Amino acid sequence: MSSASTPAKSISVAVVGVGGVGAEFINQLLAFPQPSPFRIVSLSSSKTHFFHPDGLSITNDSWRSELASAPNKLDFPGLVRELAGVVAPGQKVVLVDNTSSEDVAALYPTILGFGIDVITPNKKAYSGTLQLYERILSSALESGARFLNEATVGAGLPIISTLKDLVATGDKITKIEGVFSGTMSYIFNNFSTGAATGPAFSAVVSVAREKGYTEPHPADDLNGADVARKLTILSRYIPALRGALPDGYKSVATTSLVPAALAGVASGDAFIAQLPAFDAHYDAMRAAAAAEGKVLRFVGVVDVLSGTIKADLEKYDNTHPFATSLGGSDNIVMFHTERYSPRPLIVQGAGAGAAVTAMGVMSDLLKLV
Amino acid sequence: MSSASTPAKSISVAVVGVGGVGAEFINQLLAFPQPSPFRIVSLSSSKTHFFHPDGLSITNDSWRSELASAPNKLDFPGLVRELAGVVAPGQKVVLVDNTSSEDVAALYPTILGFGIDVITPNKKAYSGTLQLYERILSSALESGARFLNEATVGAGLPIISTLKDLVATGDKITKIEGVFSGTMSYIFNNFSTGAATGPAFSAVVSVAREKGYTEPHPADDLNGADVARKLTILSRYIPALRGALPDGYKSVATTSLVPAALAGVASGDAFIAQLPAFDAHYDAMRAAAAAEGKVLRFVGVVDVLSGTIKADLEKYDNTHPFATSLGGSDNIVMFHTERYSPRPLIVQGAGAGAAVTAMGVMSDLLKLV
C-alpha cells in the first residue's frame, strides 16, 4: 500500500554484472533510505542469474550467496523479455549494466525499445559505432525510455550531467579539455613534475600496475583507447558536432604510448619487463618540456570550433591547473563555453574506483525518481 | 494535441522578477528547443504582472514591452491563488523566483503547500531561520511539490546537485571548503598573489566596484554575509549536521572585512573614499602570509566532523588550488568525503553573473521534465 510518505516500489531494477562496480552499486542501492522507490527484480553474474517480477528478497549480506546458488545460467535475451513483461503504467523498469560487455551494449536498442530504461558505466555503446549510437537514440525516443551513462566519463564526477546542462540551457561548448584517464593521470603526475629528471617512465608504470591503477596489461591503458572512448562519448552530447561525429573511438586521433616494438607483447609481465628499453625516449621528452617550464600530461581534447578530437601527450605550463592542481589519479575536465569564458568551468577528482563509479550509476538512477 | 514527438506543454512556469537574472532566464526559457514542455503563464516585475492560465504569447523581443504595459500591479498572494488553480493531474506549475526578496521567500511554504514547485536563485529562504527551512521541507513533503535552489550557491556550477548526489548515494561528507564569493575571489586573487607587496587593498576593492564585481556598497560583500548565507544553505543538505544546523546565516561565525570604524558609512562612495585608511592592516597581513609562503583567501568552511561552520580570511600555501588555480572571480568548492579522500571532488568556475545564474535556475527546471 502506498501513500505520500511510503511510496510504492515504482522502479524495478535489473542489475547485470556483479564485479567491483556492480557489487558496490548493489550495496548502495540496498542501503538507500527506506521507504525506497526501488526494488531489485534481477541479478546477473556471468554464470548465474535470478529474477522475480515482484522483487528479490536480498540483503547486503545475502545476495552473493543467493546469486551463486541460483540455478539458471544467464540467458540475456530471455531476461530482457521477462523484464519487458514488468513494464506497466506507473512501473518503470531499469536495466543497470555494470559489465563492460560489447554484447550487452549491442542489445541496448532492443532493451530501450521495450520501454526499459538503461543506466550504465559501460563505455562500449556510446563510444562504439555511430550506427549503434543512433539506434540507441531512436529507440529511446520512440519508447520514451531513458539511456543514462554518467559514470562512463569521470565515474562519479558530474561531467556528462554538466555537459548536458550547459547544452540544454543554451550555452555553446567551444572546447572540452581534460585528463580523462586516472591511470594516465597517476603516471604523468609522478613522472613529470616540472623537473628535468625524475623516476624512469617504466618504473612509474610498474608502480602504477602494482598499486592496481592500470589494467593487468598496462598497454590497455597506455594505448590511449580509454581516453578516445571518453572523448567519443562526450562529443555525442555536443550539438555543434552533429554531422561531424567520430564513427566510434577508433576514429579519434589517438597517440598510443605503447612502443611499436612492444605492440604484440601478450602478457603484462613481459610488457613491464621490456618497457625500460624505451625510458630514454620519455626522459628526453620530460627534459625538453622542463626546459620550457612545462610538464607532460596525457590529455583529451574536443575542440568544437575546429572539429578536432584527439587524445595525445601534450605539454602544459607549470602554472596550468593540469600541472599544479592534479594529484593521485585525479581526472580533471575543463569546459570552455560561451558563458564560461575566458575562464572555464572545471570539475576535478578521482575518476575511477568502484565506489565512485557506482555513485555515478546510482546518481543516474536517482534521476528517474 | 500531444504525441511522443510533440509533448503537451505540461509545465506551467510563473516567473517573478525580471532583473538581470530574471531576464536572462526568460530568454533561455523562450529559446528552449521546440517542442518545449514549458509554457510561461505569468510574468511579474516589481511594478506590473500579467497572467494567463493557458500561457502567454510572448517572444524574446516582446515580453519587456508587454510586461511594461500590463495593467495590473503585483498582488503576489493573488497570483499564488491563480497559479494554484492551474495545478492539475499531468499539469505541473512552477514558480521561479528570480528576486532576492525576503517577502517572496517567506511565502514558499504556502506556495509549495498548493502543490506548486518552487525554483529560485534567491538565497533568503534556505539561509534564513530554521523555522522557515523546516516549513519549506514539510510543505514540500506533504504536497509532493519540489523546492530547488541550485543557483543559490555557485550560480550555474553543479554545487548543490553534487552535494545532494553524494549524500543520496550514501557518501559521508567530512568537510566542504571553498571560495564562495566571486567578489571576494576577485579581490584576493588580485590583492594576494604570494608576493609580500602589491596593490593596496582599497585600490583593489575600488577597481572591483568599478568593474561591477561588488554590490553598489562594497560593505555588502566585505561583511561576509553572502558567504555565510551559502554555507548555511549547504549545511542544510548534510544529514550529519541535522540537529546542529545554524539558525540562519547570522549564526555562522563570520569575519567581516568591514572596518568597525566604517560600519555606519551609508554610501558606497564614502566607504570607498575612507577605505585607504585601513590599507596598512591588509598590507601587514599580506606580508605575513607571504613570509610563510602563503596567500590570503576569504573562504567558507563547513567542517562536519567538528561541527564548525565559518566564513573567514585564511592563509593557504602557494601550492594550494585556492592559490594556484583561481583567477578572475572564480568560485571553487572542495568536497572532502569518505569516498573522495584523501583528494577532494572539486568544482570551479564563474560563480556569479546573469547568464550563469539563469543557467542554474534553468537546469533545475529541466529536472522537472
Coordinates of N, CA, C and O in Angstrom, one line a residue, chain B residues 160-300:
Chain B
I160 N 25.2 22.3 -5.5 CA 24.2 21.7 -4.7 C 23.8 20.3 -5.2 O 23.6 19.3 -4.5
S161 N 23.7 20.2 -6.5 CA 23.4 18.9 -7.1 C 24.4 17.9 -6.8 O 24.1 16.7 -6.5
T162 N 25.7 18.3 -6.8 CA 26.8 17.3 -6.5 C 26.7 16.9 -5.0 O 26.8 15.7 -4.7
L163 N 26.4 17.9 -4.1 CA 26.3 17.6 -2.7 C 25.1 16.6 -2.5 O 25.2 15.6 -1.7
K164 N 24.0 16.9 -3.2 CA 22.8 16.0 -3.0 C 23.1 14.6 -3.5 O 22.7 13.6 -2.9
D165 N 23.8 14.5 -4.6 CA 24.2 13.2 -5.2 C 25.1 12.4 -4.2 O 24.9 11.2 -4.0
L166 N 26.1 13.1 -3.7 CA 27.0 12.5 -2.8 C 26.2 11.9 -1.6 O 26.3 10.7 -1.2
V167 N 25.3 12.7 -1.0 CA 24.5 12.3 0.1 C 23.6 11.2 -0.2 O 23.5 10.2 0.4
A168 N 22.9 11.4 -1.4 CA 21.8 10.4 -1.7 C 22.4 9.0 -2.1 O 21.7 8.0 -2.0
T169 N 23.6 9.0 -2.5 CA 24.2 7.7 -2.9 C 25.0 7.1 -1.7 O 25.7 6.1 -1.9
G170 N 24.9 7.8 -0.5 CA 25.5 7.2 0.7 C 26.9 7.6 1.0 O 27.5 7.0 2.0
D171 N 27.4 8.6 0.4 CA 28.7 9.1 0.8 C 28.6 9.9 2.0 O 27.5 10.3 2.4
K172 N 29.7 10.0 2.8 CA 29.7 10.8 4.0 C 30.5 12.1 3.8 O 31.7 11.9 3.5
I173 N 29.9 13.2 3.9 CA 30.6 14.5 3.8 C 31.5 14.7 5.0 O 30.9 14.7 6.1
T174 N 32.8 15.0 4.9 CA 33.5 15.3 6.1 C 33.8 16.8 6.2 O 33.8 17.4 7.2
K175 N 34.1 17.4 5.0 CA 34.3 18.9 5.0 C 34.0 19.5 3.6 O 34.3 18.9 2.6
I176 N 33.4 20.6 3.6 CA 33.3 21.4 2.4 C 34.0 22.7 2.6 O 33.8 23.4 3.6
E177 N 34.9 23.0 1.7 CA 35.7 24.2 1.8 C 35.8 24.9 0.5 O 36.0 24.3 -0.5
G178 N 35.6 26.2 0.5 CA 35.7 26.9 -0.8 C 35.7 28.4 -0.8 O 35.6 29.0 0.3
V179 N 35.9 28.9 -2.0 CA 35.8 30.4 -2.2 C 34.4 30.5 -2.8 O 34.2 30.2 -4.0
F180 N 33.5 31.1 -2.0 CA 32.1 31.1 -2.4 C 31.6 32.4 -3.0 O 30.5 32.5 -3.5
S181 N 32.4 33.4 -2.8 CA 32.0 34.8 -3.2 C 32.9 35.2 -4.4 O 34.1 35.3 -4.3
G182 N 32.2 35.4 -5.5 CA 33.0 35.9 -6.7 C 33.7 37.2 -6.4 O 34.9 37.4 -6.9
T183 N 33.1 38.1 -5.6 CA 33.7 39.4 -5.3 C 34.9 39.2 -4.4 O 36.0 39.7 -4.7
M184 N 34.8 38.4 -3.4 CA 36.0 38.1 -2.5 C 37.1 37.4 -3.3 O 38.2 37.6 -3.1
S185 N 36.7 36.5 -4.2 CA 37.6 35.8 -5.0 C 38.4 36.8 -5.8 O 39.7 36.9 -5.8
Y186 N 37.7 37.7 -6.6 CA 38.4 38.7 -7.4 C 39.3 39.6 -6.5 O 40.5 39.8 -6.9
I187 N 38.8 40.0 -5.4 CA 39.6 40.9 -4.5 C 40.9 40.2 -4.1 O 42.0 40.8 -4.2
F188 N 40.8 39.0 -3.6 CA 42.0 38.4 -3.0 C 42.9 37.8 -4.1 O 44.1 37.7 -3.9
N189 N 42.3 37.3 -5.2 CA 43.2 36.8 -6.3 C 44.1 38.0 -6.8 O 45.2 37.7 -7.2
N190 N 43.6 39.2 -6.7 CA 44.4 40.3 -7.2 C 45.3 40.9 -6.1 O 46.3 41.4 -6.3
F191 N 44.7 40.9 -4.8 CA 45.5 41.5 -3.7 C 46.6 40.7 -3.2 O 47.7 41.2 -3.0
S192 N 46.4 39.4 -3.2 CA 47.4 38.5 -2.5 C 47.8 37.4 -3.5 O 47.1 36.4 -3.7
T193 N 48.9 37.6 -4.1 CA 49.4 36.6 -5.2 C 50.6 35.8 -4.7 O 51.1 35.0 -5.5
G194 N 50.9 36.0 -3.4 CA 52.1 35.3 -2.9 C 53.3 36.2 -2.7 O 54.2 35.9 -1.9
A195 N 53.3 37.4 -3.3 CA 54.3 38.4 -3.1 C 54.1 39.1 -1.8 O 52.9 39.2 -1.4
A196 N 55.1 39.7 -1.3 CA 55.0 40.4 0.0 C 54.3 41.7 -0.1 O 53.7 42.2 0.8
T197 N 54.4 42.3 -1.3 CA 53.7 43.6 -1.6 C 52.9 43.5 -2.8 O 52.9 42.5 -3.5
G198 N 52.1 44.6 -3.1 CA 51.2 44.6 -4.2 C 50.3 45.8 -4.1 O 50.5 46.7 -3.3
P199 N 49.2 45.8 -4.9 CA 48.3 46.9 -4.9 C 47.7 47.0 -3.5 O 47.6 46.1 -2.8
A200 N 47.3 48.2 -3.2 CA 46.6 48.5 -1.9 C 45.2 47.8 -1.9 O 44.6 47.7 -2.9
F201 N 44.8 47.3 -0.7 CA 43.5 46.7 -0.5 C 42.4 47.6 -1.1 O 41.5 47.2 -1.8
S202 N 42.4 48.8 -0.6 CA 41.4 49.8 -1.0 C 41.3 50.0 -2.6 O 40.3 50.1 -3.1
A203 N 42.5 49.9 -3.2 CA 42.6 50.1 -4.6 C 41.9 48.9 -5.3 O 41.2 49.1 -6.3
V204 N 42.2 47.7 -4.8 CA 41.6 46.5 -5.4 C 40.1 46.5 -5.3 O 39.3 46.2 -6.2
V205 N 39.6 46.9 -4.1 CA 38.2 47.0 -3.9 C 37.5 48.0 -4.8 O 36.5 47.8 -5.4
S206 N 38.2 49.1 -4.9 CA 37.7 50.2 -5.8 C 37.6 49.7 -7.2 O 36.6 50.0 -7.9
V207 N 38.6 49.0 -7.7 CA 38.6 48.5 -9.1 C 37.5 47.5 -9.3 O 36.7 47.5 -10.2
A208 N 37.3 46.6 -8.2 CA 36.3 45.6 -8.3 C 34.9 46.2 -8.4 O 34.0 45.8 -9.1
R209 N 34.8 47.3 -7.7 CA 33.5 48.0 -7.7 C 33.2 48.7 -9.1 O 32.1 48.6 -9.6
E210 N 34.3 49.3 -9.6 CA 34.1 49.9 -11.0 C 33.8 48.8 -12.0 O 33.0 49.1 -12.9
K211 N 34.3 47.6 -11.8 CA 34.0 46.6 -12.8 C 32.7 45.9 -12.6 O 32.3 45.0 -13.3
G212 N 32.0 46.3 -11.5 CA 30.7 45.8 -11.3 C 30.7 44.5 -10.5 O 29.7 43.7 -10.5
Y213 N 31.9 44.1 -10.0 CA 32.0 42.8 -9.2 C 31.5 42.9 -7.8 O 31.3 41.9 -7.2
T214 N 31.3 44.2 -7.3 CA 30.8 44.3 -5.9 C 29.4 44.8 -6.0 O 28.9 45.4 -7.0
E215 N 28.7 44.7 -4.9 CA 27.4 45.5 -4.7 C 27.7 47.0 -4.8 O 28.9 47.4 -4.6
P216 N 26.7 47.8 -5.0 CA 26.9 49.2 -5.1 C 27.7 49.7 -3.8 O 28.5 50.6 -3.9
H217 N 27.3 49.1 -2.7 CA 28.0 49.4 -1.4 C 28.9 48.2 -1.1 O 28.4 47.1 -0.8
P218 N 30.2 48.4 -1.3 CA 31.1 47.2 -1.1 C 31.0 46.5 0.2 O 31.4 45.3 0.3
A219 N 30.6 47.2 1.2 CA 30.4 46.6 2.5 C 29.5 45.4 2.5 O 29.6 44.4 3.3
D220 N 28.5 45.4 1.5 CA 27.6 44.3 1.4 C 28.3 43.0 1.0 O 27.7 41.9 1.1
D221 N 29.4 43.1 0.4 CA 30.3 41.9 0.1 C 31.3 41.7 1.2 O 31.5 40.5 1.6
L222 N 31.9 42.8 1.6 CA 33.0 42.6 2.5 C 32.6 42.1 3.9 O 33.4 41.6 4.7
N223 N 31.3 42.2 4.2 CA 30.9 41.8 5.5 C 30.8 40.3 5.6 O 30.5 39.7 6.7
G224 N 31.0 39.6 4.5 CA 31.0 38.1 4.6 C 29.6 37.4 4.6 O 29.5 36.2 4.6
A225 N 28.6 38.2 4.7 CA 27.2 37.7 4.8 C 26.8 36.8 3.7 O 26.2 35.7 3.9
D226 N 27.2 37.1 2.5 CA 26.9 36.3 1.3 C 27.5 34.9 1.5 O 26.9 33.9 1.1
V227 N 28.7 34.8 2.0 CA 29.4 33.5 2.2 C 28.7 32.8 3.3 O 28.4 31.6 3.2
A228 N 28.4 33.5 4.3 CA 27.6 32.8 5.5 C 26.3 32.3 5.0 O 25.9 31.2 5.4
R229 N 25.6 33.0 4.1 CA 24.3 32.5 3.6 C 24.6 31.2 2.8 O 23.8 30.2 3.0
K230 N 25.6 31.2 2.0 CA 25.8 30.0 1.1 C 26.2 28.8 2.0 O 25.8 27.7 1.8
L231 N 27.0 29.0 3.1 CA 27.4 28.0 4.0 C 26.1 27.4 4.7 O 26.0 26.2 4.9
T232 N 25.3 28.3 5.1 CA 24.0 27.9 5.7 C 23.2 27.0 4.8 O 22.7 25.9 5.2
I233 N 23.1 27.4 3.5 CA 22.4 26.6 2.6 C 23.0 25.2 2.4 O 22.3 24.2 2.5
L234 N 24.3 25.2 2.2 CA 25.0 23.9 2.1 C 24.8 23.0 3.3 O 24.5 21.8 3.2
S235 N 24.9 23.6 4.5 CA 24.8 22.8 5.7 C 23.5 22.1 5.8 O 23.4 21.0 6.4
R236 N 22.5 22.7 5.2 CA 21.1 22.1 5.3 C 21.0 20.8 4.4 O 19.9 20.2 4.5
Y237 N 21.9 20.6 3.6 CA 21.9 19.4 2.8 C 22.7 18.2 3.4 O 22.9 17.2 2.7
I238 N 23.3 18.5 4.5 CA 24.2 17.5 5.1 C 23.5 16.8 6.3 O 23.4 17.4 7.3
P239 N 23.2 15.5 6.1 CA 22.4 14.8 7.1 C 23.1 14.8 8.5 O 22.5 14.9 9.5
A240 N 24.4 14.7 8.5 CA 25.2 14.6 9.7 C 25.1 15.8 10.6 O 25.3 15.8 11.8
L241 N 24.6 16.9 10.0 CA 24.5 18.2 10.7 C 23.1 18.4 11.3 O 22.9 19.4 12.0
R242 N 22.2 17.5 10.9 CA 20.8 17.7 11.5 C 20.9 17.7 13.0 O 21.5 16.9 13.6
G243 N 20.2 18.7 13.5 CA 20.3 18.9 15.0 C 21.3 19.9 15.4 O 21.3 20.3 16.5
A244 N 22.3 20.2 14.4 CA 23.3 21.1 14.8 C 23.4 22.2 13.7 O 24.4 22.8 13.5
L245 N 22.2 22.4 13.0 CA 22.2 23.4 11.9 C 22.2 24.9 12.5 O 21.6 25.1 13.5
P246 N 22.9 25.8 11.8 CA 22.8 27.2 12.2 C 21.3 27.7 12.0 O 20.7 27.3 11.1
D247 N 20.9 28.5 13.0 CA 19.5 29.1 12.8 C 19.6 30.3 11.9 O 19.5 31.4 12.4
G248 N 20.0 30.1 10.7 CA 20.1 31.2 9.7 C 21.6 31.6 9.6 O 22.4 31.3 10.5
Y249 N 21.9 32.4 8.6 CA 23.3 32.8 8.3 C 23.9 33.6 9.4 O 25.1 33.7 9.5
K250 N 23.0 34.3 10.2 CA 23.6 35.2 11.3 C 24.2 34.3 12.4 O 25.0 34.9 13.2
S251 N 23.9 33.1 12.4 CA 24.5 32.2 13.4 C 25.8 31.6 12.9 O 26.5 30.9 13.7
V252 N 26.2 31.9 11.7 CA 27.5 31.4 11.2 C 28.6 32.3 11.6 O 28.5 33.5 11.5
A253 N 29.7 31.7 12.2 CA 30.9 32.5 12.6 C 31.4 33.2 11.4 O 32.0 32.5 10.5
T254 N 31.3 34.5 11.3 CA 31.7 35.2 10.1 C 32.6 36.4 10.4 O 32.3 37.2 11.3
T255 N 33.8 36.4 9.8 CA 34.7 37.5 9.9 C 34.3 38.6 8.9 O 34.4 38.4 7.7
S256 N 33.9 39.7 9.4 CA 33.6 40.8 8.4 C 34.9 41.6 8.1 O 35.7 41.9 9.0
L257 N 35.1 42.0 6.9 CA 36.2 42.8 6.5 C 35.9 44.3 6.4 O 36.6 45.1 5.9
V258 N 34.7 44.6 6.9 CA 34.3 46.0 7.0 C 35.0 46.5 8.3 O 34.6 46.1 9.4
P259 N 35.9 47.5 8.2 CA 36.5 48.1 9.4 C 35.4 48.6 10.3 O 34.4 49.2 9.9
A260 N 35.5 48.3 11.6 CA 34.5 48.7 12.6 C 34.2 50.2 12.5 O 33.0 50.6 12.6
A261 N 35.2 51.0 12.2 CA 35.0 52.5 12.1 C 34.2 52.9 10.9 O 33.6 54.0 10.9
L262 N 34.1 52.0 9.9 CA 33.3 52.3 8.7 C 31.9 51.6 8.7 O 31.2 51.6 7.7
A263 N 31.6 50.9 9.8 CA 30.4 50.1 9.8 C 29.1 51.0 9.5 O 28.1 50.5 8.9
G264 N 29.1 52.2 9.9 CA 27.9 53.0 9.7 C 27.9 53.9 8.5 O 27.0 54.6 8.3
V265 N 28.9 53.7 7.7 CA 29.0 54.6 6.5 C 27.9 54.2 5.5 O 28.0 53.0 5.0
A266 N 27.0 55.1 5.2 CA 25.8 54.7 4.4 C 26.0 54.6 2.9 O 25.4 53.8 2.3
S267 N 26.9 55.4 2.4 CA 27.1 55.4 1.0 C 28.3 54.6 0.5 O 29.4 54.6 1.2
G268 N 28.2 53.9 -0.6 CA 29.3 53.2 -1.2 C 30.5 54.1 -1.5 O 31.6 53.8 -1.3
D269 N 30.2 55.3 -2.1 CA 31.2 56.2 -2.4 C 32.0 56.7 -1.2 O 33.3 56.7 -1.2
A270 N 31.3 57.0 -0.2 CA 32.0 57.4 1.1 C 32.8 56.3 1.7 O 34.0 56.5 2.1
F271 N 32.3 55.1 1.6 CA 33.0 53.9 2.1 C 34.4 53.8 1.3 O 35.4 53.6 2.0
I272 N 34.3 53.8 0.0 CA 35.5 53.7 -0.8 C 36.5 54.8 -0.5 O 37.7 54.6 -0.4
A273 N 36.0 56.0 -0.3 CA 36.8 57.2 0.0 C 37.6 57.0 1.3 O 38.7 57.4 1.4
Q274 N 37.0 56.3 2.3 CA 37.6 56.2 3.6 C 38.4 54.9 3.8 O 39.1 54.7 4.7
L275 N 38.2 53.9 2.8 CA 38.9 52.6 3.0 C 40.4 52.7 3.0 O 41.0 51.9 3.8
P276 N 41.1 53.6 2.3 CA 42.5 53.6 2.3 C 43.2 53.8 3.7 O 44.3 53.3 3.9
A277 N 42.4 54.3 4.6 CA 43.0 54.5 6.0 C 43.3 53.1 6.6 O 44.0 53.0 7.6
F278 N 42.7 52.1 6.0 CA 42.9 50.7 6.6 C 43.8 49.8 5.8 O 43.9 48.6 6.1
D279 N 44.4 50.4 4.8 CA 45.3 49.6 3.9 C 46.5 49.0 4.7 O 46.9 47.8 4.4
A280 N 47.0 49.7 5.6 CA 48.2 49.2 6.3 C 48.0 47.8 7.0 O 48.8 46.9 7.0
H281 N 46.7 47.7 7.5 CA 46.3 46.5 8.2 C 46.4 45.3 7.2 O 47.0 44.2 7.5
Y282 N 45.9 45.5 6.0 CA 45.9 44.4 5.0 C 47.3 44.2 4.4 O 47.7 43.1 4.1
D283 N 48.0 45.3 4.3 CA 49.4 45.2 3.8 C 50.2 44.2 4.8 O 50.9 43.3 4.3
A284 N 50.0 44.4 6.0 CA 50.7 43.6 7.0 C 50.3 42.2 7.0 O 51.1 41.3 7.0
M285 N 49.0 41.9 6.8 CA 48.5 40.6 6.7 C 49.1 39.9 5.5 O 49.5 38.7 5.5
R286 N 49.1 40.6 4.4 CA 49.7 40.0 3.1 C 51.1 39.7 3.3 O 51.6 38.6 2.9
A287 N 51.9 40.6 3.9 CA 53.3 40.4 4.1 C 53.6 39.2 5.0 O 54.5 38.4 4.7
A288 N 52.8 39.1 6.0 CA 52.9 38.0 7.0 C 52.6 36.7 6.3 O 53.4 35.7 6.5
A289 N 51.6 36.6 5.5 CA 51.3 35.4 4.8 C 52.4 35.1 3.8 O 52.8 33.9 3.7
A290 N 52.9 36.1 3.0 CA 53.9 35.8 2.0 C 55.2 35.3 2.7 O 55.9 34.4 2.2
A291 N 55.5 35.8 3.9 CA 56.7 35.3 4.6 C 56.6 33.8 4.9 O 57.6 33.1 5.1
E292 N 55.3 33.3 5.0 CA 55.1 31.9 5.3 C 54.9 31.1 4.0 O 54.6 29.9 4.0
G293 N 55.1 31.8 2.8 CA 54.8 31.1 1.5 C 53.3 30.9 1.3 O 52.9 29.9 0.7
K294 N 52.5 31.8 1.8 CA 51.1 31.7 1.7 C 50.4 32.9 1.1 O 51.0 33.9 0.9
V295 N 49.1 32.7 0.7 CA 48.3 33.8 0.2 C 47.1 33.9 1.1 O 46.7 32.9 1.9
L296 N 46.4 35.0 1.0 CA 45.1 35.2 1.7 C 43.9 34.9 0.8 O 43.9 35.3 -0.3
R297 N 43.0 34.2 1.4 CA 41.7 33.9 0.6 C 40.6 34.0 1.6 O 40.7 33.5 2.7
F298 N 39.5 34.6 1.2 CA 38.3 34.6 2.0 C 37.5 33.4 1.7 O 36.9 33.3 0.6
V299 N 37.4 32.5 2.6 CA 36.8 31.2 2.4 C 35.6 30.9 3.3 O 35.5 31.5 4.3
G300 N 34.9 29.9 2.9 CA 33.9 29.3 3.7 C 34.2 27.9 4.0 O 34.6 27.2 3.1

